[in-house]
Short mmCIF file of C-alpha atoms and ligand atoms in Angstrom, two decimals:
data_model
loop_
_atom_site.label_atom_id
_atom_site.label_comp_id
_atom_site.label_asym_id
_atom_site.label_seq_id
_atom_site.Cartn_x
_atom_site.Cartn_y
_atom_site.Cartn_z
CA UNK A 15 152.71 78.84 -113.10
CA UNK A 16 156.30 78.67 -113.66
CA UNK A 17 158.02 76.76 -110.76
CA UNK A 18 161.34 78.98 -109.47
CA UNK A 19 163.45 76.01 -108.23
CA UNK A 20 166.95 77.56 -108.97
CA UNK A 21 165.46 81.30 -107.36
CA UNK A 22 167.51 82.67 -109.94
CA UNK A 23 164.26 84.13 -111.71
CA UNK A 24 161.54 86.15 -110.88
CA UNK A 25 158.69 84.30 -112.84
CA UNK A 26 155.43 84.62 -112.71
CA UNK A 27 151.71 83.45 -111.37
CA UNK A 28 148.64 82.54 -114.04
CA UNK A 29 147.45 86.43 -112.84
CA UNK A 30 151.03 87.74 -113.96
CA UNK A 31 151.93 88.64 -110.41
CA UNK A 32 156.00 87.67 -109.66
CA UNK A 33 156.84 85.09 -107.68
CA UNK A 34 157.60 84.90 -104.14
CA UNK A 35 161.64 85.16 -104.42
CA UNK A 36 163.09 87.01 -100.95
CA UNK A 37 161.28 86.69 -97.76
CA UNK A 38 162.24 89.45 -95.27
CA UNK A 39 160.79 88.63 -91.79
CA UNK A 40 160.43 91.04 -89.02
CA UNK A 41 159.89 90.43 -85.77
CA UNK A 42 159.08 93.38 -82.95
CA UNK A 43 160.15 91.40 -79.66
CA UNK A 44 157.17 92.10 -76.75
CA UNK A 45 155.26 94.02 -79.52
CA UNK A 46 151.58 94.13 -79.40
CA UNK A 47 149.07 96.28 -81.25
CA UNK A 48 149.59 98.68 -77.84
CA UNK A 49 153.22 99.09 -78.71
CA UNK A 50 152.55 100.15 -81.78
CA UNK A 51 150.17 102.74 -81.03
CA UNK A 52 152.30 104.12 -79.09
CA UNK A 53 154.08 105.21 -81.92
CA UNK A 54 150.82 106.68 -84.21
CA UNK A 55 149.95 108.52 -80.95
CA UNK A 56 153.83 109.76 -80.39
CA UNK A 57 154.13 110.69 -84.04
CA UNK A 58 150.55 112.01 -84.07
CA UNK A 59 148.79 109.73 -86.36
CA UNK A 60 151.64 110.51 -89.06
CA UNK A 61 151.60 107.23 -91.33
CA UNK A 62 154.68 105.14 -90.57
CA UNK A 63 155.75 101.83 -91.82
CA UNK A 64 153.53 100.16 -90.49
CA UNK A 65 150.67 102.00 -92.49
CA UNK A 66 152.01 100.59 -95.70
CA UNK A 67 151.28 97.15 -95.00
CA UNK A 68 149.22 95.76 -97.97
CA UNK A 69 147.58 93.16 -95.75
CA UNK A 70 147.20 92.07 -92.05
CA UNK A 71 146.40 89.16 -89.79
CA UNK A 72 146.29 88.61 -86.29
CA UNK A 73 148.40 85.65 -84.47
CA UNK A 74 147.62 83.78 -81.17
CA UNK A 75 150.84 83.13 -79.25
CA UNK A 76 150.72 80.52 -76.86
CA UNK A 77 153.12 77.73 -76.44
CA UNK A 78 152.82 73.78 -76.02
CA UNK A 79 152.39 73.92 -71.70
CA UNK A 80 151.93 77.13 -70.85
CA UNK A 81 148.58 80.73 -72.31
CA UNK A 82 151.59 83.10 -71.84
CA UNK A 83 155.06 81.95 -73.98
CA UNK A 84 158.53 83.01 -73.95
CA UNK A 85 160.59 84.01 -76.53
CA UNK A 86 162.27 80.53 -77.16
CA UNK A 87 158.62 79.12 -77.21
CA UNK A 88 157.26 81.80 -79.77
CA UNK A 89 160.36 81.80 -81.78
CA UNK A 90 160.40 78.38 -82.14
CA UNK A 91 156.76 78.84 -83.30
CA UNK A 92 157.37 81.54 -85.93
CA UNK A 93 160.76 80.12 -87.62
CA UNK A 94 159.54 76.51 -87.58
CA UNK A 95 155.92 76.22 -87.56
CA UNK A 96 155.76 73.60 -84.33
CA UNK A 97 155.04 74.56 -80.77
CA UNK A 98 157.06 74.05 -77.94
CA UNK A 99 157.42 74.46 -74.70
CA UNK A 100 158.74 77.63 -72.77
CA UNK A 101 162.21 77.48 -72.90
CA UNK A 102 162.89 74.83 -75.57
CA UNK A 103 164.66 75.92 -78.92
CA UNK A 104 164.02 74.35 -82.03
CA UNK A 105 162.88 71.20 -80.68
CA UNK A 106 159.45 69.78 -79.85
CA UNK A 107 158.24 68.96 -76.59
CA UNK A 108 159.12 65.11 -77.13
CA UNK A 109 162.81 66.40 -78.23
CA UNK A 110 162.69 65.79 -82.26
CA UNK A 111 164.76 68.42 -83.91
CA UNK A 112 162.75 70.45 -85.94
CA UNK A 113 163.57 72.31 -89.16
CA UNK A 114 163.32 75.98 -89.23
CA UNK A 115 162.53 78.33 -92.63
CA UNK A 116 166.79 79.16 -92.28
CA UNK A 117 167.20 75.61 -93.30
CA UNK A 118 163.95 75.42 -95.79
CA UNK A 119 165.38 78.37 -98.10
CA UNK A 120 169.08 76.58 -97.48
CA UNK A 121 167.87 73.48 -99.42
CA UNK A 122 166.37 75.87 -101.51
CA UNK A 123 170.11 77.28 -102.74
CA UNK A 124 168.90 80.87 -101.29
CA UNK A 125 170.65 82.74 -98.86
CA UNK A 126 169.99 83.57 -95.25
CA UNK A 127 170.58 85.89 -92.66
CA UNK A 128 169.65 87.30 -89.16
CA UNK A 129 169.92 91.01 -88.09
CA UNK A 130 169.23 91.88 -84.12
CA UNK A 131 169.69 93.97 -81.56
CA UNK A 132 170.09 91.44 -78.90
CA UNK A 133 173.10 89.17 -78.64
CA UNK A 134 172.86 86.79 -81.33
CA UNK A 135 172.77 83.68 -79.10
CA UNK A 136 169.63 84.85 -77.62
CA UNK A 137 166.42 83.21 -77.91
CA UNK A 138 164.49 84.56 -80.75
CA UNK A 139 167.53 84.36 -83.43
CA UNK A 140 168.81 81.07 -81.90
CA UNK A 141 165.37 80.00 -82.76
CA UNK A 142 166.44 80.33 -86.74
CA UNK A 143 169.22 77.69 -85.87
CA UNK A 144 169.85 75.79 -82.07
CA UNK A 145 168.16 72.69 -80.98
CA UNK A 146 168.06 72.80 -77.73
CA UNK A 147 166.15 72.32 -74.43
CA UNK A 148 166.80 74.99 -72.49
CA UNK A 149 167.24 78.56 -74.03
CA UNK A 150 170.13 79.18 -71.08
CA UNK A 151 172.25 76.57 -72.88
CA UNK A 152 174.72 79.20 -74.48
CA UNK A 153 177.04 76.22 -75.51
CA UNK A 154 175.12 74.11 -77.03
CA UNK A 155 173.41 77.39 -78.98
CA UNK A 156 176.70 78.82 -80.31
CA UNK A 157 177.77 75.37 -81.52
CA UNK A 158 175.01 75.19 -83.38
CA UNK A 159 175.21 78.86 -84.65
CA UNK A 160 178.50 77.93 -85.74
CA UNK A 161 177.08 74.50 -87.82
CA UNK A 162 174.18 76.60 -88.98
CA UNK A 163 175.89 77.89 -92.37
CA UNK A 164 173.19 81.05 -92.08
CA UNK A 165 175.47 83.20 -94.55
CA UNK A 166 174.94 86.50 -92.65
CA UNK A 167 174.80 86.94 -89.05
CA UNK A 168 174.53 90.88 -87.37
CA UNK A 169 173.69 91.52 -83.48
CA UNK A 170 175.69 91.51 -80.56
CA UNK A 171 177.10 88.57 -78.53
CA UNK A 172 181.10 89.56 -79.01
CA UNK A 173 182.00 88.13 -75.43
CA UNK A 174 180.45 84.79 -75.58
CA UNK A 175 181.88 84.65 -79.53
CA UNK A 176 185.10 85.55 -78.13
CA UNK A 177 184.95 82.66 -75.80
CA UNK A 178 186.73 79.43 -76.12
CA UNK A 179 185.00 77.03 -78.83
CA UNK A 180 185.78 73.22 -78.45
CA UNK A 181 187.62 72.67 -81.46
CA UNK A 182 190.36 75.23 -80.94
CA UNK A 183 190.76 78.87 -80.82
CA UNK A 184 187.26 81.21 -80.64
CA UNK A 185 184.55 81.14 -81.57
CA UNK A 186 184.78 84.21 -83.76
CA UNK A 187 187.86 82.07 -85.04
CA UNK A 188 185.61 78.63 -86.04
CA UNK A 189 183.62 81.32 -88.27
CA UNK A 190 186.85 82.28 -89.72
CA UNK A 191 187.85 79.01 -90.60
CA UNK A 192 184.80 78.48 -92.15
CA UNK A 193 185.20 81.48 -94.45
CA UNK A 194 183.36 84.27 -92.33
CA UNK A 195 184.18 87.55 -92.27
CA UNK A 196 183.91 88.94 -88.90
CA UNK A 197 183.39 92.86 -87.62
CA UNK A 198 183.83 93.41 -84.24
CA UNK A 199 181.90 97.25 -84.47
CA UNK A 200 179.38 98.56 -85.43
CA UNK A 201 181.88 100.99 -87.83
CA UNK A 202 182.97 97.73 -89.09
CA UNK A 203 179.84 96.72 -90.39
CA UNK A 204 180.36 99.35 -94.05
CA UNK A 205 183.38 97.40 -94.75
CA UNK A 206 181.89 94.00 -94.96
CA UNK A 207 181.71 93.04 -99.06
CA UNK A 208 180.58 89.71 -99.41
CA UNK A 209 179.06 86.92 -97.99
CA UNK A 210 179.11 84.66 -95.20
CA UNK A 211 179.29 87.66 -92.24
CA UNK A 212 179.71 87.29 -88.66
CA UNK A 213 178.99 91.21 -87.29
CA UNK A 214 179.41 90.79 -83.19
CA UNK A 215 179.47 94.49 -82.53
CA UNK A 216 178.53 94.70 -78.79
CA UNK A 217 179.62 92.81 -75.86
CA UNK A 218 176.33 91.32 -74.80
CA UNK A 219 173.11 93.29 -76.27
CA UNK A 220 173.84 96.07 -78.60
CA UNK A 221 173.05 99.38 -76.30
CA UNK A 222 169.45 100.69 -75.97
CA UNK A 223 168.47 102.94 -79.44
CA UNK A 224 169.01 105.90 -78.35
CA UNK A 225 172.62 104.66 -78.18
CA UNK A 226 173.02 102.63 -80.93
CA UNK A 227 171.39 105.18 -83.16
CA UNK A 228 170.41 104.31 -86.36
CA UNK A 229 172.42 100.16 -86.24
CA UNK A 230 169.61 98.77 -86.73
CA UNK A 231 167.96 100.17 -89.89
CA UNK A 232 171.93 100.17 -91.35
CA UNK A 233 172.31 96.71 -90.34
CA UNK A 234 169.21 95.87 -92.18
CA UNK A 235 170.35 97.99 -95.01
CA UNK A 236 173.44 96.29 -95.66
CA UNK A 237 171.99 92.92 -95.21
CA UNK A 238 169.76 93.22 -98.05
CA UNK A 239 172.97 94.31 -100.06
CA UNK A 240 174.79 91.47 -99.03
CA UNK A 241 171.81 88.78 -99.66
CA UNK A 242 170.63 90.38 -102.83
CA UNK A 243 174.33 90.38 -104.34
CA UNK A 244 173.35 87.86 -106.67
CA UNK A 245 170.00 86.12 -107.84
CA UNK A 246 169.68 83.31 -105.90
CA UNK A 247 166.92 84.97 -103.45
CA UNK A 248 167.31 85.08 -99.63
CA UNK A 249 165.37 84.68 -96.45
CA UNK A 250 165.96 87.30 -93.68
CA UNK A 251 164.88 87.57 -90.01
CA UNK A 252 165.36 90.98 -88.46
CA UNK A 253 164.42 91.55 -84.98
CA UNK A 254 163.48 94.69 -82.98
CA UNK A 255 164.97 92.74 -79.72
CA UNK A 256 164.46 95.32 -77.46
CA UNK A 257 160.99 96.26 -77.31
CA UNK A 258 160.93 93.53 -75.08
CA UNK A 259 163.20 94.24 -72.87
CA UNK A 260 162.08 97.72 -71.72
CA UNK A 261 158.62 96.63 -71.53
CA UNK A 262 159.94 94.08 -68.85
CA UNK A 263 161.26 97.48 -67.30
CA UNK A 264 157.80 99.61 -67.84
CA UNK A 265 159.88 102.23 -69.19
CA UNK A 266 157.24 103.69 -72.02
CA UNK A 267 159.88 105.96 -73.10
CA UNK A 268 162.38 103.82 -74.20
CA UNK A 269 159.98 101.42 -75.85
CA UNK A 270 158.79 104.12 -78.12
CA UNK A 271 162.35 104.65 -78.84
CA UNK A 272 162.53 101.07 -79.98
CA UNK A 273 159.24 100.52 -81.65
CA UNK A 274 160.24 103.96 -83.87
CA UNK A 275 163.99 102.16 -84.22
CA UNK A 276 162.36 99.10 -85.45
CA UNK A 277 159.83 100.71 -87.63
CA UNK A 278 162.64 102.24 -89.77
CA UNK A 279 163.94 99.13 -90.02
CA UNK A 280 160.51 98.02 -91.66
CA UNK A 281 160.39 100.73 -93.40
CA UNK A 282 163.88 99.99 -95.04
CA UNK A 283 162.70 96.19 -95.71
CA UNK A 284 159.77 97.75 -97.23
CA UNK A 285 161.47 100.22 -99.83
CA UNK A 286 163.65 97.23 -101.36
CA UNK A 287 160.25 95.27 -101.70
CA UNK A 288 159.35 98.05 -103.87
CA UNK A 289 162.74 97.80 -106.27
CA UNK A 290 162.42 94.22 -105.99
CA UNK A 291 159.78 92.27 -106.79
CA UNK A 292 159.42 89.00 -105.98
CA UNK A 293 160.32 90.03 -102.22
CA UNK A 294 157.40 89.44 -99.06
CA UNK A 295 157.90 91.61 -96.28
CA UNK A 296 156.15 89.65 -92.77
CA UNK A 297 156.21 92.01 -90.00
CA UNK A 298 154.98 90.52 -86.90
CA UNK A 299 155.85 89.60 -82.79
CA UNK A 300 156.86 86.89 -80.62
CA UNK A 301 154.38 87.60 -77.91
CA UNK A 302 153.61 91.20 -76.36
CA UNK A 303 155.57 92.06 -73.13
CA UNK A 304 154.21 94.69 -70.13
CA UNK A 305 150.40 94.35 -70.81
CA UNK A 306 150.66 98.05 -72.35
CA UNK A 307 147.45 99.88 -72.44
CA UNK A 308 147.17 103.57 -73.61
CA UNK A 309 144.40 104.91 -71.21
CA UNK A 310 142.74 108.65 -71.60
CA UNK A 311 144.46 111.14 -69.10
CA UNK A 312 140.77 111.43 -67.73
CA UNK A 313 137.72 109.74 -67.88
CA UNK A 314 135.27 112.56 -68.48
CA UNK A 315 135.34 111.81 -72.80
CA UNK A 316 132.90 115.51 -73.19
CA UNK A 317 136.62 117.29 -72.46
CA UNK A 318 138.84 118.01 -75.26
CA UNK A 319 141.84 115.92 -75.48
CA UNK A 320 143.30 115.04 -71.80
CA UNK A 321 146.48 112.99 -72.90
CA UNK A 322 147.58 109.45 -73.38
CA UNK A 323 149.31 108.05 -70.33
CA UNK A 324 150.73 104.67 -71.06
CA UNK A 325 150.44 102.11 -68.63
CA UNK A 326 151.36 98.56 -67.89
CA UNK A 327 149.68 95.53 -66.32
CA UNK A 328 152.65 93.51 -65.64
CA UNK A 329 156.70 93.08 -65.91
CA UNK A 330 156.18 89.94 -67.57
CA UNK A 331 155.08 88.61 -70.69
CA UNK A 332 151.51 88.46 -71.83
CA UNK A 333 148.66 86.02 -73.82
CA UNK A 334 147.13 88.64 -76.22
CA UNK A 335 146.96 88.13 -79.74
CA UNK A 336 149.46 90.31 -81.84
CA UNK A 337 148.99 91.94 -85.29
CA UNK A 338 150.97 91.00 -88.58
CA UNK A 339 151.64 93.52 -91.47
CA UNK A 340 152.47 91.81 -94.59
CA UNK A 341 153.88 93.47 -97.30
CA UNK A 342 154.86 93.13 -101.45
CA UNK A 343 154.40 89.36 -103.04
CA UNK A 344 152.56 87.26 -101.74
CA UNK A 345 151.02 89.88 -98.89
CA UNK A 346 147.46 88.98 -100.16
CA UNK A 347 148.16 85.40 -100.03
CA UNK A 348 147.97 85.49 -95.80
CA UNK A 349 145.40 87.09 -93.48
CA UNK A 350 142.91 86.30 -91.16
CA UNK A 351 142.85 85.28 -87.51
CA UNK A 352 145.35 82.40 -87.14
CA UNK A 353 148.06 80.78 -84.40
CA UNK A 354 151.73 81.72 -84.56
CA UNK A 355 152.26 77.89 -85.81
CA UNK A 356 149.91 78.63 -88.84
CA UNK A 357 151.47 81.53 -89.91
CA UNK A 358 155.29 80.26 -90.23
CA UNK A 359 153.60 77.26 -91.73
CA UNK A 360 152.30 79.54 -94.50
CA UNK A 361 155.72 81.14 -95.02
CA UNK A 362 157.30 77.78 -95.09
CA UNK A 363 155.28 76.81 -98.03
CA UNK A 364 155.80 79.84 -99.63
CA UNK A 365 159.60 79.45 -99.66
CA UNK A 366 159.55 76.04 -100.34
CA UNK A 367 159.71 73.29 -97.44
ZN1 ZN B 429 160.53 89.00 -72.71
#
């Protein structure tokens, strides 16, 4: 085996198969196998995205002090391999600063980004770069956003950006001093060329998908443009941010809107794994949100069909086990059962720690 130090090859295993080069993680916010049934039953059993996944595995979720994590917890988890407690970012539970895959495929000379629909302070992209205790510190998290060097950054979170940052001016102005290019809309995002990006196109969150239309796929689109520009290889996280959120709400409808929003995405992520090899596609979520079951519209199973009716346990968060779909190199090089630690663990050695 040919060791790909520089990333600026695609070399190859003792079976011939290319090395791991890009890693393109995806992460459905609340989005448990339920969640995406919903979508084979909505699109009656038509193979999505999530069909083409060459393997699978299964992750446990839990965080350091408590069977049902948060999103700062579980992202924590999946970007640094380490458990925490709810509402910690990026640090243990004793408060050591720990290093998340962003920073592992830094010191690796590849490039990395982050693509969400949520603001891009919130907790499962700060979780790629902040260090702090408490998720609600938005200070402390945009400080380190701004130290963070992650080359390409696309979500929402204009208002806090456009907020006062302690060295002088904006924030959206200490990423221009550092050499980003920023877009402040969505339209903005076609005109951005080159690398490092700052894309705040929304105020807070970016609006629900039926809104936002297709941002999220495009956003992932021209990420993997921007990343792939050169050879050096990338990592990038891209999260489906609201699936969460409206299965806080129970609203079925819009979470099928977002689980088919974020499959697109996948299925974008997916297509450049095929025209590049060397690239693993992870597709996988934080927790799942709104205990979501997809009951029979009667119990009597001798009838013909009598409906799905989606239903949900809770407004909260939940502890069941979530599924992972892994995709081009490497995808036969994870499976099984596992815990959310394991699993970034794996990816971290796979990039390079
Ligand atoms: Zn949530």
């Amino acid at each position: 085996m040919v060791a790909c130090l520089l990333g600026a090859c695609v070399s190859c295993n003792d079976d011939g198969a290319p090395e791991m080069h890009n890693v393109i993680y995806m992460i459905g916010d609340g989005m448990g196998l339920a969640q995406v049934s919903l979508l084979q039953v909505a699109e009656d059993y038509r193979p999505t995205a999530f069909d083409r996944a060459e393997g699978v595995a299964l992750i446990a979720t839990r965080s350091a002090n408590n069977r049902v994590t948060d999103s700062a917890a579980a992202g924590t988890a999946l970007a640094t391999g380490t458990k925490t407690a709810n509402a910690s970012l990026g640090i243990d539970t004793a408060g050591v600063r720990l290093v998340p895959m962003t920073e592992c495929a830094q010191r690796r000379g590849r490039h990395t980004g982050l693509v969400v629909t949520s603001y891009l302070h919130h907790a499962t992209p700060a979780a790629f770069y902040a260090h702090v205790s408490d998720r609600r510190e938005d200070e402390g998290i945009l400080r380190d956003m701004a130290a963070s060097d992650i080359d390409l950054l696309i979500g929402g979170g204009r208002s806090a950006l456009g907020g006062a940052c302690p060295e002088g001016g904006t924030w959206f102005d200490a990423f221009g001093r550092k050499g980003y290019r920023v877009a402040q809309s969505p339209e903005m995002l076609d005109t951005l060329s080159a690398l490092p990006v700052l894309a705040a196109v929304a105020d807070k969150h970016l609006p629900r998908a039926e809104e936002r239309g297709d941002f999220l796929p495009r956003a992932t689109r021209k990420a993997l443009e921007l990343l792939s520009a050169d050879d050096a290889g990338f990592f990038l996280m891209v999260e489906g941010s609201q699936i969460d959120m409206f299965c806080h709400g129970n609203d079925a409808r819009c979470v099928l809107d977002e689980v088919r929003d974020f499959e697109r995405a996948v299925a974008v992520a997916m297509d450049f794994a095929d025209s590049h090899p060397g690239t693993l596609v992870v597709v996988t979520a934080d927790h799942e949100t709104g205990g979501l079951t997809l009951p029979s519209g009667k119990d009597d199973f001798t009838l013909p069909d009598s409906g799905v009716e989606p239903r949900f346990s809770t407004g909260g968060h939940t502890a069941s086990i979530v599924p992972v779909y892994l995709y081009g190199t490497g995808a036969d090089r994870i499976r099984g059962l596992m815990d959310n630690t394991e699993l970034a663990g794996r990816i971290k050695q796979l990039i390079g720690e």
